[in-house]
PDB file of C-alpha atoms in Angstrom:
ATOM      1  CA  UNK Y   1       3.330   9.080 -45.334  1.00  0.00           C
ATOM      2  CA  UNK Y   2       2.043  11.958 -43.633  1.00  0.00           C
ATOM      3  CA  UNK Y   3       0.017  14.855 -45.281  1.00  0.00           C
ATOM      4  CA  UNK Y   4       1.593  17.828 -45.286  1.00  0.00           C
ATOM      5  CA  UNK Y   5       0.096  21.109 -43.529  1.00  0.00           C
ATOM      6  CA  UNK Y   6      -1.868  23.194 -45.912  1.00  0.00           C
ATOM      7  CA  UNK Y   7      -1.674  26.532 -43.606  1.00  0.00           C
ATOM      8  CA  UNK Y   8       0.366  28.611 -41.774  1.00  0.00           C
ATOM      9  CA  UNK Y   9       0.996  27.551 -38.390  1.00  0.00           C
ATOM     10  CA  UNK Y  10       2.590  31.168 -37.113  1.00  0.00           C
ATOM     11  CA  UNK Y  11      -0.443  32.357 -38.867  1.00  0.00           C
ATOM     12  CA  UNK Y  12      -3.598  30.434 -37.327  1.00  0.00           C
ATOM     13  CA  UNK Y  13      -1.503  31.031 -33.826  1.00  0.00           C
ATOM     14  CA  UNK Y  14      -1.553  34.783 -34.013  1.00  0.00           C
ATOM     15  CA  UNK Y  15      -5.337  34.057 -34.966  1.00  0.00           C
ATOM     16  CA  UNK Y  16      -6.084  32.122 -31.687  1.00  0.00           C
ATOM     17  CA  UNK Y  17      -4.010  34.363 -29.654  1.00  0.00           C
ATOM     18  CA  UNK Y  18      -6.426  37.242 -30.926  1.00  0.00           C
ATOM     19  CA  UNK Y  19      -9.296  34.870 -30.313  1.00  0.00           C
ATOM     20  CA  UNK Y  20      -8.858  33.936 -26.835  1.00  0.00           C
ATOM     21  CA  UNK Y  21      -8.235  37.950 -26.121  1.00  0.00           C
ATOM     22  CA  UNK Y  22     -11.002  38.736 -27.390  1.00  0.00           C
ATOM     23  CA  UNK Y  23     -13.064  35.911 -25.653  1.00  0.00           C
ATOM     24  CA  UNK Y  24     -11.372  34.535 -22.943  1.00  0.00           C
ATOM     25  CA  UNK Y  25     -10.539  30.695 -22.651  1.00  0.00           C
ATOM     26  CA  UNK Y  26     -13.724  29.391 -21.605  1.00  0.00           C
ATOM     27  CA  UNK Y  27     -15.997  31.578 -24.260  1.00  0.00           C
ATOM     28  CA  UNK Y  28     -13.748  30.492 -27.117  1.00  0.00           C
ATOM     29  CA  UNK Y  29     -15.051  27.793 -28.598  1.00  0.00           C
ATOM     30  CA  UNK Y  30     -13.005  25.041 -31.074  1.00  0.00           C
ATOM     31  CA  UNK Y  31     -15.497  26.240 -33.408  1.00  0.00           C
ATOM     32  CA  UNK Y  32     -14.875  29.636 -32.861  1.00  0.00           C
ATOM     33  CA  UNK Y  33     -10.986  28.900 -33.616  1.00  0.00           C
ATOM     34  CA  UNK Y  34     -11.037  26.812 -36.373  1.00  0.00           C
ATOM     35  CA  UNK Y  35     -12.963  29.118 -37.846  1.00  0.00           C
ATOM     36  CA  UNK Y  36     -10.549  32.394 -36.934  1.00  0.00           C
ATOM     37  CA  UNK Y  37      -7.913  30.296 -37.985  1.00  0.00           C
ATOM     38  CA  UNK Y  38      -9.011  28.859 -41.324  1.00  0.00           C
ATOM     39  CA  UNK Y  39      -8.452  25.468 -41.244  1.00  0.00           C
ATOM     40  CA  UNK Y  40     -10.720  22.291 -39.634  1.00  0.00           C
ATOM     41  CA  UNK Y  41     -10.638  20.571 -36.186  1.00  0.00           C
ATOM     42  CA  UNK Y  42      -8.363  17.760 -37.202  1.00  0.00           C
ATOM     43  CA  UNK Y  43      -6.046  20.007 -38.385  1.00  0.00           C
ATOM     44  CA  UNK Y  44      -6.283  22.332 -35.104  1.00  0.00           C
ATOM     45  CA  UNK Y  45      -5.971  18.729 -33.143  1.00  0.00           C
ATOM     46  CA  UNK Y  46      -2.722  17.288 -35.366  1.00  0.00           C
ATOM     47  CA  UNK Y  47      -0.678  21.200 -35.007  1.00  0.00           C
ATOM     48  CA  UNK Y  48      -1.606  22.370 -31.867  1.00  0.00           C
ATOM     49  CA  UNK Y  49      -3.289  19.106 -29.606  1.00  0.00           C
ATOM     50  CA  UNK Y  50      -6.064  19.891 -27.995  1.00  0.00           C
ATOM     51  CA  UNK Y  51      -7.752  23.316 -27.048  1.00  0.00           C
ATOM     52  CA  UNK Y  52      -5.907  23.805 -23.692  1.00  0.00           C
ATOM     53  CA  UNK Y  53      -2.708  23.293 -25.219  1.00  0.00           C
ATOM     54  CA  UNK Y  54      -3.350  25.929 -27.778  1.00  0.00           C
ATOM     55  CA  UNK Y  55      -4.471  28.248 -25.424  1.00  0.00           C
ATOM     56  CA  UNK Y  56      -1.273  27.723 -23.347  1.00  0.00           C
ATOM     57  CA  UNK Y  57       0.789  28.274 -26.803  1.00  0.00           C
ATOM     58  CA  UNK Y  58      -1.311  31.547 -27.398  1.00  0.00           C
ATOM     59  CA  UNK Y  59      -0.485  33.071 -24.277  1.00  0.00           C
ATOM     60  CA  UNK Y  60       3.363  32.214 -24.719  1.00  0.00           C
ATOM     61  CA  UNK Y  61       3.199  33.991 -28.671  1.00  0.00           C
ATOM     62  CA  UNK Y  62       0.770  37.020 -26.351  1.00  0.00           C
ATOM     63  CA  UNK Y  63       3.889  37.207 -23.849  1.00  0.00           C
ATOM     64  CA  UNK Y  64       6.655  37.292 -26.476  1.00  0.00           C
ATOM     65  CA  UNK Y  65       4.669  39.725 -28.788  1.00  0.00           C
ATOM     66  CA  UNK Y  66       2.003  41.697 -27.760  1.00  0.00           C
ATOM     67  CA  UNK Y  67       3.216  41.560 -24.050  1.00  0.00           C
ATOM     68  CA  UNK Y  68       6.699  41.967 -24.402  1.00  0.00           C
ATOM     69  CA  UNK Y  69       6.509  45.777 -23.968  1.00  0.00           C
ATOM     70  CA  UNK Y  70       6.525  45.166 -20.241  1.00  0.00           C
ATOM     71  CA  UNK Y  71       9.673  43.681 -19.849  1.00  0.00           C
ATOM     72  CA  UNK Y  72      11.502  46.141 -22.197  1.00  0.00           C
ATOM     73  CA  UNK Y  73      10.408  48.664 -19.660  1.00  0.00           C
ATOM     74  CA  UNK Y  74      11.438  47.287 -16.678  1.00  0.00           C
ATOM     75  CA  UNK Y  75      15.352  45.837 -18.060  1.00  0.00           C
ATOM     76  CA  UNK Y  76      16.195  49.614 -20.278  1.00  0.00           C
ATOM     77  CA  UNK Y  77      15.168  51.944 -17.800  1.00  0.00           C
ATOM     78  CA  UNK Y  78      18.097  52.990 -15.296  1.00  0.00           C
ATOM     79  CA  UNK Y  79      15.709  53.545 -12.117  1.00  0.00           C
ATOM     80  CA  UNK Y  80      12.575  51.957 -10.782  1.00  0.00           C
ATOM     81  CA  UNK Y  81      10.339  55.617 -11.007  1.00  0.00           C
ATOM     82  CA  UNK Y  82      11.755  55.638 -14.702  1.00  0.00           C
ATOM     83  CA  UNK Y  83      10.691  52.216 -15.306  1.00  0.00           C
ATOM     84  CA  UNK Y  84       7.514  52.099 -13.623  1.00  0.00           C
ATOM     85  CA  UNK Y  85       6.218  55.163 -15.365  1.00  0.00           C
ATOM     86  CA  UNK Y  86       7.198  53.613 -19.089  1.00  0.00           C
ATOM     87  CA  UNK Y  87       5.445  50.665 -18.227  1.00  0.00           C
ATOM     88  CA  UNK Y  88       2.667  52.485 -17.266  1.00  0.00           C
ATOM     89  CA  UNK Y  89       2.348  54.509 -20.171  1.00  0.00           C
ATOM     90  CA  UNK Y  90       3.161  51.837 -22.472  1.00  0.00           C
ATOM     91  CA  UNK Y  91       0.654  49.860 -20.944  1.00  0.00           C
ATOM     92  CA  UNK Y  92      -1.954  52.781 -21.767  1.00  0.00           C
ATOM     93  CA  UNK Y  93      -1.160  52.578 -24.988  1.00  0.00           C
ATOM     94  CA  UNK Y  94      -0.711  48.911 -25.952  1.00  0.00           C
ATOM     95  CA  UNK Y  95      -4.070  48.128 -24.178  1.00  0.00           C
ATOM     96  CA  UNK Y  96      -6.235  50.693 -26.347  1.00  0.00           C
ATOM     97  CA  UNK Y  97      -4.187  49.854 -29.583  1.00  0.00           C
ATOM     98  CA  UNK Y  98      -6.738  49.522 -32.154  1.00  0.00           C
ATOM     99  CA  UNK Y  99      -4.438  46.640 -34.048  1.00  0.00           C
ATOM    100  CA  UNK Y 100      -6.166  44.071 -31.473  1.00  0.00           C
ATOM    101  CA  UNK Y 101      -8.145  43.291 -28.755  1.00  0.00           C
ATOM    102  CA  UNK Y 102      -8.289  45.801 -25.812  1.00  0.00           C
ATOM    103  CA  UNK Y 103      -6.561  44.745 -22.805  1.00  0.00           C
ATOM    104  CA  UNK Y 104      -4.209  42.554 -21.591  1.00  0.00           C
ATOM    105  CA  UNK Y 105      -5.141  38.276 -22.742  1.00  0.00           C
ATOM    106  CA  UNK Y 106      -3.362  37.116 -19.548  1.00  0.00           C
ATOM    107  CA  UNK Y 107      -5.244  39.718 -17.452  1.00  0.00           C
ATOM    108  CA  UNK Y 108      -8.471  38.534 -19.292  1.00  0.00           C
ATOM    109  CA  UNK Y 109      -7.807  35.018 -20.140  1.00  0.00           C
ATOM    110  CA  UNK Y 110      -9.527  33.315 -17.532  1.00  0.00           C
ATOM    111  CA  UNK Y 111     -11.547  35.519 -16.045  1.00  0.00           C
ATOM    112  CA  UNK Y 112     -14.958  33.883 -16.529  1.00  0.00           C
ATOM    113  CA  UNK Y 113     -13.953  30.248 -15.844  1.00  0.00           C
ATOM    114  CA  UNK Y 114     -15.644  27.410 -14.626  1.00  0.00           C
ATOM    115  CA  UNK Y 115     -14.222  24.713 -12.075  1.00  0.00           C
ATOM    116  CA  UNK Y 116     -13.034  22.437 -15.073  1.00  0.00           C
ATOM    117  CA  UNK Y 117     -10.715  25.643 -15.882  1.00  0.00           C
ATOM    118  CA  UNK Y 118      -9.192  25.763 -12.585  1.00  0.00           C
ATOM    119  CA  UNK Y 119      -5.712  24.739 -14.113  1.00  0.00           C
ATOM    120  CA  UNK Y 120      -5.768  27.471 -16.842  1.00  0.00           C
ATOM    121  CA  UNK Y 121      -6.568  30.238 -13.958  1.00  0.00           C
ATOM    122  CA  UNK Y 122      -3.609  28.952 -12.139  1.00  0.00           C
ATOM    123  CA  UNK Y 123      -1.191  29.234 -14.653  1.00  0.00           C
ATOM    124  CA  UNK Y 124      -2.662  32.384 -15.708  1.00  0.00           C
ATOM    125  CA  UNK Y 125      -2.132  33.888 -12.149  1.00  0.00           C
ATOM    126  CA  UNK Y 126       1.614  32.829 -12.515  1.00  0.00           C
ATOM    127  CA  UNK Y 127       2.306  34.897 -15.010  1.00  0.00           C
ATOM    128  CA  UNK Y 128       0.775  37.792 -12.906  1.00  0.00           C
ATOM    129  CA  UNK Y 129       2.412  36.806 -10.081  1.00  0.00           C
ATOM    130  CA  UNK Y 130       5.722  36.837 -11.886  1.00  0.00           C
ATOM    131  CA  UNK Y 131       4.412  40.289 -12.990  1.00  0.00           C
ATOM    132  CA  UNK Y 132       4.309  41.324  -9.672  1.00  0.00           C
ATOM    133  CA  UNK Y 133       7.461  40.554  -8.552  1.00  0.00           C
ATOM    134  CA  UNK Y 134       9.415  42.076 -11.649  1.00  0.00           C
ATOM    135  CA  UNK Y 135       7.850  45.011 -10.479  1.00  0.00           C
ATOM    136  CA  UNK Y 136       9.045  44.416  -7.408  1.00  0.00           C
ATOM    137  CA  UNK Y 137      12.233  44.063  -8.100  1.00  0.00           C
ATOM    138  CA  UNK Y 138      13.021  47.351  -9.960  1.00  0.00           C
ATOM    139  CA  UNK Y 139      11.120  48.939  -6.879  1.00  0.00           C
ATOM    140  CA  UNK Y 140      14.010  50.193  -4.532  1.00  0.00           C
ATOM    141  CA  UNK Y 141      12.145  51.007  -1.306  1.00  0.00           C
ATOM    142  CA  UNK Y 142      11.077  49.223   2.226  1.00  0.00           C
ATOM    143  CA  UNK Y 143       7.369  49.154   0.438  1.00  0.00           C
ATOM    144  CA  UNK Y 144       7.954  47.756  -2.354  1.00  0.00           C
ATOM    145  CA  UNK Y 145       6.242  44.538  -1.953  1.00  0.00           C
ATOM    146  CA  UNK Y 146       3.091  46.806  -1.293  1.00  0.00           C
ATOM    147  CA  UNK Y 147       4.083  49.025  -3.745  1.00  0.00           C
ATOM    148  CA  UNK Y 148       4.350  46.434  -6.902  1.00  0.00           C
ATOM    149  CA  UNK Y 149       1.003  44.750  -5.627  1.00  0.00           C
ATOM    150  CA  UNK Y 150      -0.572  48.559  -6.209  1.00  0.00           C
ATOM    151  CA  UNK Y 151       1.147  48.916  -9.558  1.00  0.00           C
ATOM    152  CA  UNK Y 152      -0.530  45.414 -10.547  1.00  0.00           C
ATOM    153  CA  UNK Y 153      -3.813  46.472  -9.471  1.00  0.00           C
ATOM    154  CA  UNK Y 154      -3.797  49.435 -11.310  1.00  0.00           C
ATOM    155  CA  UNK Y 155      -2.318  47.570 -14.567  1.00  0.00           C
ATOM    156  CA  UNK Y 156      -4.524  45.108 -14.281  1.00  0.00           C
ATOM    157  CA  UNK Y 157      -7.617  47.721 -13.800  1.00  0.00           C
ATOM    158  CA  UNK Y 158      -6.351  49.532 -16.775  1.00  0.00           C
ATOM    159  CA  UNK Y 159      -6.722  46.326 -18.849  1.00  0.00           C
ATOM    160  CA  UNK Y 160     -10.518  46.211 -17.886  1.00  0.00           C
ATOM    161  CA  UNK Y 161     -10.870  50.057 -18.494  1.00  0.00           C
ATOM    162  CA  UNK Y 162      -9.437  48.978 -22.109  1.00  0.00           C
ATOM    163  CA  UNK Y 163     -11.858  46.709 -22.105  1.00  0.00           C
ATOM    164  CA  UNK Y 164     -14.620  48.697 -21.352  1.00  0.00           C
ATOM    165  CA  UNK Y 165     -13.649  51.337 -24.033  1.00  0.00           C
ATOM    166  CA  UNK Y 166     -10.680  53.883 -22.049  1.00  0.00           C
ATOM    167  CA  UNK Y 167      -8.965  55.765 -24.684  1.00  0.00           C
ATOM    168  CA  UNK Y 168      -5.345  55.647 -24.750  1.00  0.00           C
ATOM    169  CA  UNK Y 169      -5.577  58.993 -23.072  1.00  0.00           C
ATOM    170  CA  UNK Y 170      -7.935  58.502 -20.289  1.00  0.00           C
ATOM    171  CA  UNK Y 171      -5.488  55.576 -19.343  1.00  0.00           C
ATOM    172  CA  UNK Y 172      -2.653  57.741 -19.790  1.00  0.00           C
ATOM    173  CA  UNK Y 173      -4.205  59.748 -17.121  1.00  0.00           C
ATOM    174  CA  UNK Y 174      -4.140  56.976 -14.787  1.00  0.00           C
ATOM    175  CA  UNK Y 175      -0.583  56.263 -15.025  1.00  0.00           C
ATOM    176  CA  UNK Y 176       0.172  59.693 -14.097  1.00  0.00           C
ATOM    177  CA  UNK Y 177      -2.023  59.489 -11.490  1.00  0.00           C
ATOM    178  CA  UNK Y 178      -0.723  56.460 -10.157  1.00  0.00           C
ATOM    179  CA  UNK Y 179       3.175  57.495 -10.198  1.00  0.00           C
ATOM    180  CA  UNK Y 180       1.882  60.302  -7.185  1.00  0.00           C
ATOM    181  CA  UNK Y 181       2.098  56.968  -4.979  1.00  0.00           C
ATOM    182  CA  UNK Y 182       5.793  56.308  -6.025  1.00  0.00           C
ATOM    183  CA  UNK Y 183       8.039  57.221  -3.083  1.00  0.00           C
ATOM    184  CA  UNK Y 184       9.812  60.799  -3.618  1.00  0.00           C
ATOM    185  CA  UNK Y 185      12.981  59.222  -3.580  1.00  0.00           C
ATOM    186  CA  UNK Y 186      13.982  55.754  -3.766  1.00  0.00           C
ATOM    187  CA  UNK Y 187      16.818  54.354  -1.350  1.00  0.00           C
TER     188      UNK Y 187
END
């Protein structure tokens, strides 16, 4: 008969999601995690396999919680400006939110990785790839492959200003800044 779970699963998750954003993939140790998440390596092994597998599971709960913000803003908005300049300024404030770790975890994930990470970089950059070409796709203008790339950069920068210690403001400034490059009108 099998033993029975004595924690939280959604619980320990949202623990190793803030775990890995606050360390990165490589940095965060099983240690580390079992320890953030309360309960003992065979129990982090039997719920979530190994530490790769949690890590990929983190950054899915990151996307559909934390990171959901940036999807909202590109679907409700009714033009691309309109959307690009809520994502912006949500992104100012989501990445200096004081609730968690400063930044973005897919942005900072894997940024310190060894060759025997390779895979988790990878999938990583798919997700900012994908990024990118949402952005693209609300962008309505012959640049707009070169415009989404410069809206990446700049989200992506603002995650390691967050990281570094921008204020929600400071960031805030950014975005504003950054929306002078948007095209006066779109086609």
């Amino acid at each position: 008969m099998a033993r029975q779970r004595s924690f939280d699963r959604d619980q320990a998750l949202e623990s190793a999601v803030q775990e890995f954003w606050r360390h990165g993939y490589e940095a965060t140790s099983v240690a580390s995690l079992t320890q953030a998440m309360g309960i003992r390596p065979p129990s982090l092994y039997a719920a979530f396999g190994d530490k790769r597998a949690l890590f990929q599971e983190a950054v899915l709960r990151y996307r559909e919680t934390h990171g959901a913000f940036s999807t909202r803003a590109l679907a409700e908005e009714t033009t691309g400006r309109e959307a690009i300049r809520r994502l912006l300024m949500e992104t100012a404030a989501e990445y200096t939110d004081p609730a968690h770790p400063p930044g973005c975890l897919i942005v900072s994930g894997a940024v310190n990785c060894g060759p025997e990470s390779a895979e988790v970089e990878e999938w990583l950059r798919g997700f900012r790839e994908a990024a990118k070409a949402a952005l693209e796709a609300r962008i309505d203008h012959p640049d707009a492959p070169a415009l989404a790339t410069f809206y990446a950069s700049v989200i992506q920068g603002m995650s390691t200003q967050a990281r570094d210690g921008a204020t929600r403001e400071e960031l805030e400034r950014v975005a504003e800044l950054a929306m002078l490059a948007y095209p006066a009108s779109e086609r």
